[in-house]
PDB file of C-alpha atoms and ligand atoms in Angstrom:
ATOM      1  CA  MET A  19     110.590 101.049 112.217  1.00  0.00           C
ATOM      2  CA  ALA A  20     109.793  97.345 112.458  1.00  0.00           C
ATOM      3  CA  THR A  21     107.065  95.655 110.443  1.00  0.00           C
ATOM      4  CA  TYR A  22     105.085  92.812 112.021  1.00  0.00           C
ATOM      5  CA  LEU A  23     102.729  90.273 110.494  1.00  0.00           C
ATOM      6  CA  VAL A  24      99.832  89.543 112.828  1.00  0.00           C
ATOM      7  CA  ASP A  25      96.546  87.660 112.874  1.00  0.00           C
ATOM      8  CA  LEU A  26      93.449  89.782 113.465  1.00  0.00           C
ATOM      9  CA  SER A  27      90.556  88.437 115.528  1.00  0.00           C
ATOM     10  CA  PRO A  28      87.033  89.563 114.580  1.00  0.00           C
ATOM     11  CA  SER A  29      87.179  92.166 117.366  1.00  0.00           C
ATOM     12  CA  ASP A  30      90.621  93.395 116.184  1.00  0.00           C
ATOM     13  CA  MET A  31      89.114  93.838 112.730  1.00  0.00           C
ATOM     14  CA  GLN A  32      86.167  95.703 114.213  1.00  0.00           C
ATOM     15  CA  ARG A  33      88.503  98.030 116.153  1.00  0.00           C
ATOM     16  CA  ARG A  34      90.862  98.622 113.215  1.00  0.00           C
ATOM     17  CA  LEU A  35      88.198  98.597 110.474  1.00  0.00           C
ATOM     18  CA  GLY A  36      88.698 102.268 109.554  1.00  0.00           C
ATOM     19  CA  ASP A  37      92.457 101.754 109.043  1.00  0.00           C
ATOM     20  CA  ALA A  38      91.972  98.488 107.146  1.00  0.00           C
ATOM     21  CA  LEU A  39      89.459 100.144 104.816  1.00  0.00           C
ATOM     22  CA  SER A  40      91.825 103.097 104.307  1.00  0.00           C
ATOM     23  CA  VAL A  41      94.560 100.702 103.167  1.00  0.00           C
ATOM     24  CA  TYR A  42      92.052  99.089 100.796  1.00  0.00           C
ATOM     25  CA  VAL A  43      90.866 102.392  99.291  1.00  0.00           C
ATOM     26  CA  ASP A  44      94.427 103.745  98.864  1.00  0.00           C
ATOM     27  CA  ALA A  45      95.734 100.463  97.431  1.00  0.00           C
ATOM     28  CA  MET A  46      92.860 100.139  94.941  1.00  0.00           C
ATOM     29  CA  ARG A  47      92.889 103.901  94.246  1.00  0.00           C
ATOM     30  CA  TYR A  48      89.149 104.014  94.843  1.00  0.00           C
ATOM     31  CA  PRO A  49      87.500 107.352  95.605  1.00  0.00           C
ATOM     32  CA  ARG A  50      87.339 108.464  99.245  1.00  0.00           C
ATOM     33  CA  GLY A  51      83.998 107.466 100.693  1.00  0.00           C
ATOM     34  CA  THR A  52      84.194 103.890  99.320  1.00  0.00           C
ATOM     35  CA  GLU A  53      85.116 102.873 102.893  1.00  0.00           C
ATOM     36  CA  ASP A  54      81.619 103.751 104.105  1.00  0.00           C
ATOM     37  CA  GLN A  55      79.971 101.526 101.491  1.00  0.00           C
ATOM     38  CA  ARG A  56      82.213  98.580 102.416  1.00  0.00           C
ATOM     39  CA  ALA A  57      82.288  98.770 106.213  1.00  0.00           C
ATOM     40  CA  SER A  58      79.167  96.736 106.961  1.00  0.00           C
ATOM     41  CA  MET A  59      80.128  94.052 104.428  1.00  0.00           C
ATOM     42  CA  TRP A  60      83.619  93.617 105.911  1.00  0.00           C
ATOM     43  CA  LEU A  61      82.071  93.271 109.369  1.00  0.00           C
ATOM     44  CA  GLU A  62      79.467  90.792 108.149  1.00  0.00           C
ATOM     45  CA  HIS A  63      82.291  88.729 106.607  1.00  0.00           C
ATOM     46  CA  THR A  64      83.954  88.340 110.038  1.00  0.00           C
ATOM     47  CA  ARG A  65      80.996  86.152 111.024  1.00  0.00           C
ATOM     48  CA  ARG A  66      81.350  83.720 108.110  1.00  0.00           C
ATOM     49  CA  PRO A  67      82.609  80.171 108.771  1.00  0.00           C
ATOM     50  CA  GLY A  68      86.381  79.859 108.482  1.00  0.00           C
ATOM     51  CA  TRP A  69      86.989  83.633 108.443  1.00  0.00           C
ATOM     52  CA  LYS A  70      90.629  84.561 108.962  1.00  0.00           C
ATOM     53  CA  ALA A  71      92.388  87.909 108.679  1.00  0.00           C
ATOM     54  CA  VAL A  72      96.016  88.979 108.814  1.00  0.00           C
ATOM     55  CA  ALA A  73      97.683  92.372 108.780  1.00  0.00           C
ATOM     56  CA  ALA A  74     101.091  93.969 108.335  1.00  0.00           C
ATOM     57  CA  VAL A  75     101.605  96.665 110.935  1.00  0.00           C
ATOM     58  CA  GLN A  76     104.437  99.024 111.729  1.00  0.00           C
ATOM     59  CA  LEU A  77     105.754  99.729 115.225  1.00  0.00           C
ATOM     60  CA  GLY A  78     108.250 102.373 116.189  1.00  0.00           C
ATOM     61  CA  ASP A  79     110.903  99.821 117.226  1.00  0.00           C
ATOM     62  CA  ALA A  80     114.515 100.646 116.517  1.00  0.00           C
ATOM     63  CA  ASP A  81     115.187  98.056 113.805  1.00  0.00           C
ATOM     64  CA  ASN A  82     113.887  97.943 110.233  1.00  0.00           C
ATOM     65  CA  GLY A  83     113.178  94.233 109.954  1.00  0.00           C
ATOM     66  CA  LEU A  84     110.111  92.194 109.080  1.00  0.00           C
ATOM     67  CA  HIS A  85     108.889  90.112 112.036  1.00  0.00           C
ATOM     68  CA  ASP A  86     106.433  87.292 112.160  1.00  0.00           C
ATOM     69  CA  GLY A  87     103.875  87.782 114.926  1.00  0.00           C
ATOM     70  CA  ALA A  88     104.105  84.062 115.652  1.00  0.00           C
ATOM     71  CA  GLN A  89     107.541  84.697 117.131  1.00  0.00           C
ATOM     72  CA  ARG A  90     106.744  87.820 119.157  1.00  0.00           C
ATOM     73  CA  SER A  91     103.074  88.492 119.648  1.00  0.00           C
ATOM     74  CA  LEU A  92     102.108  92.141 119.915  1.00  0.00           C
ATOM     75  CA  THR A  93     100.336  93.353 123.016  1.00  0.00           C
ATOM     76  CA  GLU A  94      96.792  94.636 122.600  1.00  0.00           C
ATOM     77  CA  ALA A  95      98.038  98.187 123.173  1.00  0.00           C
ATOM     78  CA  GLU A  96     100.759  97.810 120.520  1.00  0.00           C
ATOM     79  CA  LEU A  97      98.302  96.400 118.015  1.00  0.00           C
ATOM     80  CA  ALA A  98      95.827  99.180 118.736  1.00  0.00           C
ATOM     81  CA  THR A  99      98.359 101.937 118.021  1.00  0.00           C
ATOM     82  CA  ALA A 100     100.512 100.362 115.276  1.00  0.00           C
ATOM     83  CA  SER A 101     100.046 101.841 111.831  1.00  0.00           C
ATOM     84  CA  MET A 102      98.506  99.458 109.317  1.00  0.00           C
ATOM     85  CA  LEU A 103     100.450  98.784 106.113  1.00  0.00           C
ATOM     86  CA  GLY A 104      98.487  95.864 104.733  1.00  0.00           C
ATOM     87  CA  VAL A 105      95.470  93.660 105.314  1.00  0.00           C
ATOM     88  CA  ALA A 106      94.157  90.395 103.908  1.00  0.00           C
ATOM     89  CA  TYR A 107      91.228  88.162 104.774  1.00  0.00           C
ATOM     90  CA  GLY A 108      89.064  85.376 103.492  1.00  0.00           C
ATOM     91  CA  TYR A 109      86.698  82.617 104.557  1.00  0.00           C
ATOM     92  CA  CYS A 110      85.358  79.243 103.588  1.00  0.00           C
ATOM     93  CA  GLY A 111      83.212  79.329 100.429  1.00  0.00           C
ATOM     94  CA  ALA A 112      79.577  78.196 100.748  1.00  0.00           C
ATOM     95  CA  PRO A 113      76.568  77.845  98.431  1.00  0.00           C
ATOM     96  CA  ASP A 114      74.565  80.653 100.088  1.00  0.00           C
ATOM     97  CA  GLN A 115      77.279  83.219  99.243  1.00  0.00           C
ATOM     98  CA  TRP A 116      76.765  85.623  96.337  1.00  0.00           C
ATOM     99  CA  TRP A 117      80.369  85.182  95.174  1.00  0.00           C
ATOM    100  CA  GLN A 118      80.044  81.396  94.931  1.00  0.00           C
ATOM    101  CA  GLN A 119      76.787  81.736  92.984  1.00  0.00           C
ATOM    102  CA  GLN A 120      78.503  84.100  90.547  1.00  0.00           C
ATOM    103  CA  VAL A 121      81.469  81.772  90.103  1.00  0.00           C
ATOM    104  CA  VAL A 122      79.223  78.750  89.524  1.00  0.00           C
ATOM    105  CA  SER A 123      77.296  80.640  86.870  1.00  0.00           C
ATOM    106  CA  GLY A 124      80.587  81.722  85.239  1.00  0.00           C
ATOM    107  CA  LEU A 125      81.867  78.140  85.287  1.00  0.00           C
ATOM    108  CA  GLN A 126      78.637  76.876  83.724  1.00  0.00           C
ATOM    109  CA  ARG A 127      78.820  79.514  80.996  1.00  0.00           C
ATOM    110  CA  SER A 128      82.435  78.678  80.277  1.00  0.00           C
ATOM    111  CA  GLY A 129      81.433  75.044  79.708  1.00  0.00           C
ATOM    112  CA  ALA A 130      82.905  73.468  82.849  1.00  0.00           C
ATOM    113  CA  ASP A 131      81.285  70.104  83.590  1.00  0.00           C
ATOM    114  CA  ARG A 132      79.266  69.398  86.724  1.00  0.00           C
ATOM    115  CA  MET A 133      81.939  67.208  88.282  1.00  0.00           C
ATOM    116  CA  ARG A 134      84.569  69.941  87.946  1.00  0.00           C
ATOM    117  CA  ILE A 135      82.217  72.561  89.415  1.00  0.00           C
ATOM    118  CA  ALA A 136      81.262  70.317  92.340  1.00  0.00           C
ATOM    119  CA  GLU A 137      84.918  69.451  92.974  1.00  0.00           C
ATOM    120  CA  LEU A 138      85.983  73.114  93.100  1.00  0.00           C
ATOM    121  CA  MET A 139      82.997  74.375  95.091  1.00  0.00           C
ATOM    122  CA  SER A 140      82.958  71.652  97.728  1.00  0.00           C
ATOM    123  CA  SER A 141      86.099  72.829  99.534  1.00  0.00           C
ATOM    124  CA  TYR A 142      87.730  76.194  98.927  1.00  0.00           C
ATOM    125  CA  PHE A 143      88.988  79.210 100.805  1.00  0.00           C
ATOM    126  CA  GLU A 144      87.926  82.478  99.194  1.00  0.00           C
ATOM    127  CA  LEU A 145      90.804  84.973  99.364  1.00  0.00           C
ATOM    128  CA  THR A 146      88.450  87.932  99.530  1.00  0.00           C
ATOM    129  CA  GLU A 147      90.724  90.928 100.100  1.00  0.00           C
ATOM    130  CA  LEU A 148      94.497  91.505  99.872  1.00  0.00           C
ATOM    131  CA  HIS A 149      95.861  95.038  99.969  1.00  0.00           C
ATOM    132  CA  ILE A 150      99.163  96.689 100.773  1.00  0.00           C
ATOM    133  CA  HIS A 151      99.323 100.453 101.179  1.00  0.00           C
ATOM    134  CA  PRO A 152     101.084 102.027  98.151  1.00  0.00           C
ATOM    135  CA  ARG A 153     103.950 103.301 100.314  1.00  0.00           C
ATOM    136  CA  ALA A 154     104.678  99.734 101.500  1.00  0.00           C
ATOM    137  CA  GLN A 155     104.244  97.868  98.182  1.00  0.00           C
ATOM    138  CA  GLY A 156     107.120  96.112  96.422  1.00  0.00           C
ATOM    139  CA  ARG A 157     108.774  94.791  99.619  1.00  0.00           C
ATOM    140  CA  GLY A 158     107.291  91.316  99.617  1.00  0.00           C
ATOM    141  CA  LEU A 159     104.587  92.087 102.193  1.00  0.00           C
ATOM    142  CA  GLY A 160     101.727  90.969  99.925  1.00  0.00           C
ATOM    143  CA  GLU A 161     103.325  87.558  99.458  1.00  0.00           C
ATOM    144  CA  ALA A 162     104.122  87.243 103.172  1.00  0.00           C
ATOM    145  CA  LEU A 163     100.518  88.086 104.148  1.00  0.00           C
ATOM    146  CA  THR A 164      99.130  85.627 101.591  1.00  0.00           C
ATOM    147  CA  ARG A 165     101.352  82.847 102.900  1.00  0.00           C
ATOM    148  CA  ARG A 166     100.335  83.593 106.503  1.00  0.00           C
ATOM    149  CA  LEU A 167      96.642  83.700 105.599  1.00  0.00           C
ATOM    150  CA  LEU A 168      96.749  80.374 103.746  1.00  0.00           C
ATOM    151  CA  ALA A 169      99.013  78.481 106.159  1.00  0.00           C
ATOM    152  CA  GLY A 170      97.300  75.467 107.705  1.00  0.00           C
ATOM    153  CA  ARG A 171      93.981  75.853 105.877  1.00  0.00           C
ATOM    154  CA  ALA A 172      91.871  72.710 105.689  1.00  0.00           C
ATOM    155  CA  GLU A 173      90.272  73.513 102.295  1.00  0.00           C
ATOM    156  CA  ALA A 174      91.409  71.766  99.108  1.00  0.00           C
ATOM    157  CA  TYR A 175      91.562  74.962  97.004  1.00  0.00           C
ATOM    158  CA  VAL A 176      92.020  78.715  97.281  1.00  0.00           C
ATOM    159  CA  LEU A 177      90.088  80.906  94.844  1.00  0.00           C
ATOM    160  CA  LEU A 178      90.141  84.664  94.256  1.00  0.00           C
ATOM    161  CA  SER A 179      89.004  87.255  91.745  1.00  0.00           C
ATOM    162  CA  THR A 180      91.111  90.084  90.397  1.00  0.00           C
ATOM    163  CA  PRO A 181      90.448  92.714  87.712  1.00  0.00           C
ATOM    164  CA  GLU A 182      91.701  91.794  84.230  1.00  0.00           C
ATOM    165  CA  ILE A 183      94.753  93.883  83.301  1.00  0.00           C
ATOM    166  CA  SER A 184      96.265  93.977  79.820  1.00  0.00           C
ATOM    167  CA  GLY A 185      99.229  91.604  79.711  1.00  0.00           C
ATOM    168  CA  GLU A 186      98.651  90.686  83.400  1.00  0.00           C
ATOM    169  CA  ALA A 187     101.025  93.581  84.014  1.00  0.00           C
ATOM    170  CA  ASN A 188     100.544  94.555  87.633  1.00  0.00           C
ATOM    171  CA  ARG A 189     101.841  93.445  91.043  1.00  0.00           C
ATOM    172  CA  ALA A 190      98.707  91.483  91.903  1.00  0.00           C
ATOM    173  CA  TRP A 191      98.959  89.347  88.763  1.00  0.00           C
ATOM    174  CA  ARG A 192     102.719  88.864  89.190  1.00  0.00           C
ATOM    175  CA  LEU A 193     102.157  87.751  92.781  1.00  0.00           C
ATOM    176  CA  TYR A 194      99.363  85.298  91.958  1.00  0.00           C
ATOM    177  CA  ARG A 195     101.280  83.742  89.064  1.00  0.00           C
ATOM    178  CA  ARG A 196     104.439  83.487  91.178  1.00  0.00           C
ATOM    179  CA  LEU A 197     102.403  81.652  93.838  1.00  0.00           C
ATOM    180  CA  GLY A 198     101.103  79.179  91.249  1.00  0.00           C
ATOM    181  CA  PHE A 199      97.540  80.434  90.727  1.00  0.00           C
ATOM    182  CA  THR A 200      96.064  79.319  87.392  1.00  0.00           C
ATOM    183  CA  ASP A 201      92.992  80.381  85.400  1.00  0.00           C
ATOM    184  CA  VAL A 202      89.571  79.197  86.563  1.00  0.00           C
ATOM    185  CA  ILE A 203      87.494  81.731  84.554  1.00  0.00           C
ATOM    186  CA  ARG A 204      88.750  84.674  82.480  1.00  0.00           C
ATOM    187  CA  GLY A 205      86.927  87.854  81.497  1.00  0.00           C
ATOM    188  CA  TYR A 206      84.065  87.322  83.939  1.00  0.00           C
ATOM    189  CA  ARG A 207      81.641  90.165  84.595  1.00  0.00           C
ATOM    190  CA  PHE A 208      80.129  90.075  88.082  1.00  0.00           C
ATOM    191  CA  VAL A 209      76.559  91.359  88.296  1.00  0.00           C
ATOM    192  CA  GLY A 210      76.695  95.079  89.098  1.00  0.00           C
ATOM    193  CA  ASP A 211      80.341  95.673  88.022  1.00  0.00           C
ATOM    194  CA  PRO A 212      81.179  96.559  84.406  1.00  0.00           C
ATOM    195  CA  ARG A 213      84.851  95.523  84.724  1.00  0.00           C
ATOM    196  CA  PRO A 214      86.012  92.093  83.539  1.00  0.00           C
ATOM    197  CA  PHE A 215      87.574  89.917  86.246  1.00  0.00           C
ATOM    198  CA  ALA A 216      89.651  86.771  86.286  1.00  0.00           C
ATOM    199  CA  ILE A 217      88.883  84.021  88.778  1.00  0.00           C
ATOM    200  CA  LEU A 218      92.158  82.333  89.686  1.00  0.00           C
ATOM    201  CA  GLY A 219      92.829  79.356  91.899  1.00  0.00           C
ATOM    202  CA  ARG A 220      95.232  76.709  93.061  1.00  0.00           C
ATOM    203  CA  THR A 221      95.297  73.696  95.298  1.00  0.00           C
ATOM    204  CA  LEU A 222      96.203  73.947  98.973  1.00  0.00           C
ATOM    205  CA  PRO A 223      98.541  73.734 100.771  1.00  0.00           C
ATOM    206  CA  LEU A 224     100.507  76.540  99.156  1.00  0.00           C
TER     207      LEU A 224
HETATM  208  C1  LIG B  18      98.967  93.182  94.918  1.00  0.00           C
HETATM  209  C2  LIG B  18      99.639  93.542  96.213  1.00  0.00           C
HETATM  210  C3  LIG B  18      98.826  93.011  97.377  1.00  0.00           C
HETATM  211  C4  LIG B  18     101.029  92.841  96.227  1.00  0.00           C
HETATM  212  O1  LIG B  18     101.716  93.155  97.420  1.00  0.00           O
HETATM  213  P1  LIG B  18     103.207  93.742  97.387  1.00  0.00           P
HETATM  214  O2  LIG B  18     103.694  93.705  98.775  1.00  0.00           O
HETATM  215  O3  LIG B  18     103.220  95.043  96.679  1.00  0.00           O
HETATM  216  O4  LIG B  18     103.986  92.738  96.432  1.00  0.00           O
HETATM  217  P2  LIG B  18     104.663  91.329  96.680  1.00  0.00           P
HETATM  218  O5  LIG B  18     104.536  90.791  98.040  1.00  0.00           O
HETATM  219  O6  LIG B  18     104.245  90.467  95.560  1.00  0.00           O
HETATM  220  O7  LIG B  18     106.145  91.789  96.539  1.00  0.00           O
HETATM  221  C5  LIG B  18     106.804  91.568  95.337  1.00  0.00           C
HETATM  222  C6  LIG B  18     107.666  92.736  95.017  1.00  0.00           C
HETATM  223  O8  LIG B  18     108.456  93.082  96.165  1.00  0.00           O
HETATM  224  C7  LIG B  18     109.826  92.936  95.842  1.00  0.00           C
HETATM  225  N1  LIG B  18     110.479  92.438  97.051  1.00  0.00           N
HETATM  226  C8  LIG B  18     111.320  93.166  97.783  1.00  0.00           C
HETATM  227  N2  LIG B  18     111.732  92.440  98.827  1.00  0.00           N
HETATM  228  C9  LIG B  18     111.119  91.247  98.767  1.00  0.00           C
HETATM  229  C10 LIG B  18     111.138  90.075  99.574  1.00  0.00           C
HETATM  230  N3  LIG B  18     111.886  89.998 100.671  1.00  0.00           N
HETATM  231  N4  LIG B  18     110.362  89.016  99.210  1.00  0.00           N
HETATM  232  C11 LIG B  18     109.598  89.069  98.098  1.00  0.00           C
HETATM  233  N5  LIG B  18     109.547  90.173  97.294  1.00  0.00           N
HETATM  234  C12 LIG B  18     110.306  91.246  97.625  1.00  0.00           C
HETATM  235  C13 LIG B  18     109.872  92.012  94.656  1.00  0.00           C
HETATM  236  O9  LIG B  18     111.016  92.273  93.891  1.00  0.00           O
HETATM  237  C14 LIG B  18     108.604  92.392  93.913  1.00  0.00           C
HETATM  238  O10 LIG B  18     108.770  93.574  93.152  1.00  0.00           O
HETATM  239  P3  LIG B  18     108.053  93.711  91.696  1.00  0.00           P
HETATM  240  O11 LIG B  18     106.574  93.464  91.880  1.00  0.00           O
HETATM  241  O12 LIG B  18     108.373  95.108  91.320  1.00  0.00           O
HETATM  242  O13 LIG B  18     108.651  92.654  90.833  1.00  0.00           O
HETATM  243  C15 LIG B  18      99.850  95.057  96.366  1.00  0.00           C
HETATM  244  O14 LIG B  18     100.746  95.516  95.375  1.00  0.00           O
HETATM  245  C16 LIG B  18      98.548  95.843  96.309  1.00  0.00           C
HETATM  246  O15 LIG B  18      97.903  96.030  97.328  1.00  0.00           O
HETATM  247  N6  LIG B  18      98.162  96.319  95.107  1.00  0.00           N
HETATM  248  C17 LIG B  18      96.999  97.156  94.929  1.00  0.00           C
HETATM  249  C18 LIG B  18      95.730  96.467  95.348  1.00  0.00           C
HETATM  250  C19 LIG B  18      95.523  95.168  94.630  1.00  0.00           C
HETATM  251  O16 LIG B  18      95.741  95.067  93.429  1.00  0.00           O
HETATM  252  N7  LIG B  18      95.068  94.169  95.391  1.00  0.00           N
HETATM  253  C20 LIG B  18      94.762  92.891  94.859  1.00  0.00           C
HETATM  254  C21 LIG B  18      93.433  93.036  94.182  1.00  0.00           C
HETATM  255  S1  LIG B  18      92.772  91.489  93.789  1.00  0.00           S
END
């Protein structure tokens, strides 16, 4: 079976939303049913300025390689039937977004000065979701999707949030550190979620 990295248009995301949300729920080990709570938000995100999504999909080709969709673009029919192994998306941060408001308040509380906050917030890509299905993890797909998603972005920074894990001992943390992400805020509690999160970031290009 061959694995392909592809860009998803907003209508691709709409068509494959159920599969993308399944990857997300299985990867995060969230309870079944979480998909239904997230569906409308993921669709709303496709309309945000600078939205981009990428996916890793598997086709029943003879070889076992990893292919970049830039070299051989999949037909609509292939994309519609391929099984989804991973998905990632993000968009350009803006002041009317809840996430930006949370991050600004976290930065203020952590003592960051106004210049630093303005510098970070004026031009960043929010890496909103990145998930590889558990059966496809540990093959470098997460890194490959991240690189594809961030390639050619015009923003000065990329920012993301990830749950705090003792000793940073999981694949997400290893990936972000390997890609050069550094601490922006640690131990942040978003309104409505009891878990502490880290906000990580780095300059672009990657
Ligand atoms: C975090 C996540 C996206 C990382 O994706 P991934 O494909 O599993 O991992 P990476 O792309 O970083 O691959 C690195 C691993 O693949 C291995 N690998 C195998 N072939 C590789 C290749 N050609 N290139 C790079 N790494 C390769 C590396 O050795 C490494 O293994 P290790 O983590 O055991 O050291 C994924 O594990 C995931 O979805 N986790 C659950 C959900 C989650 O935490 N999402 C992020 C929330 S913010």
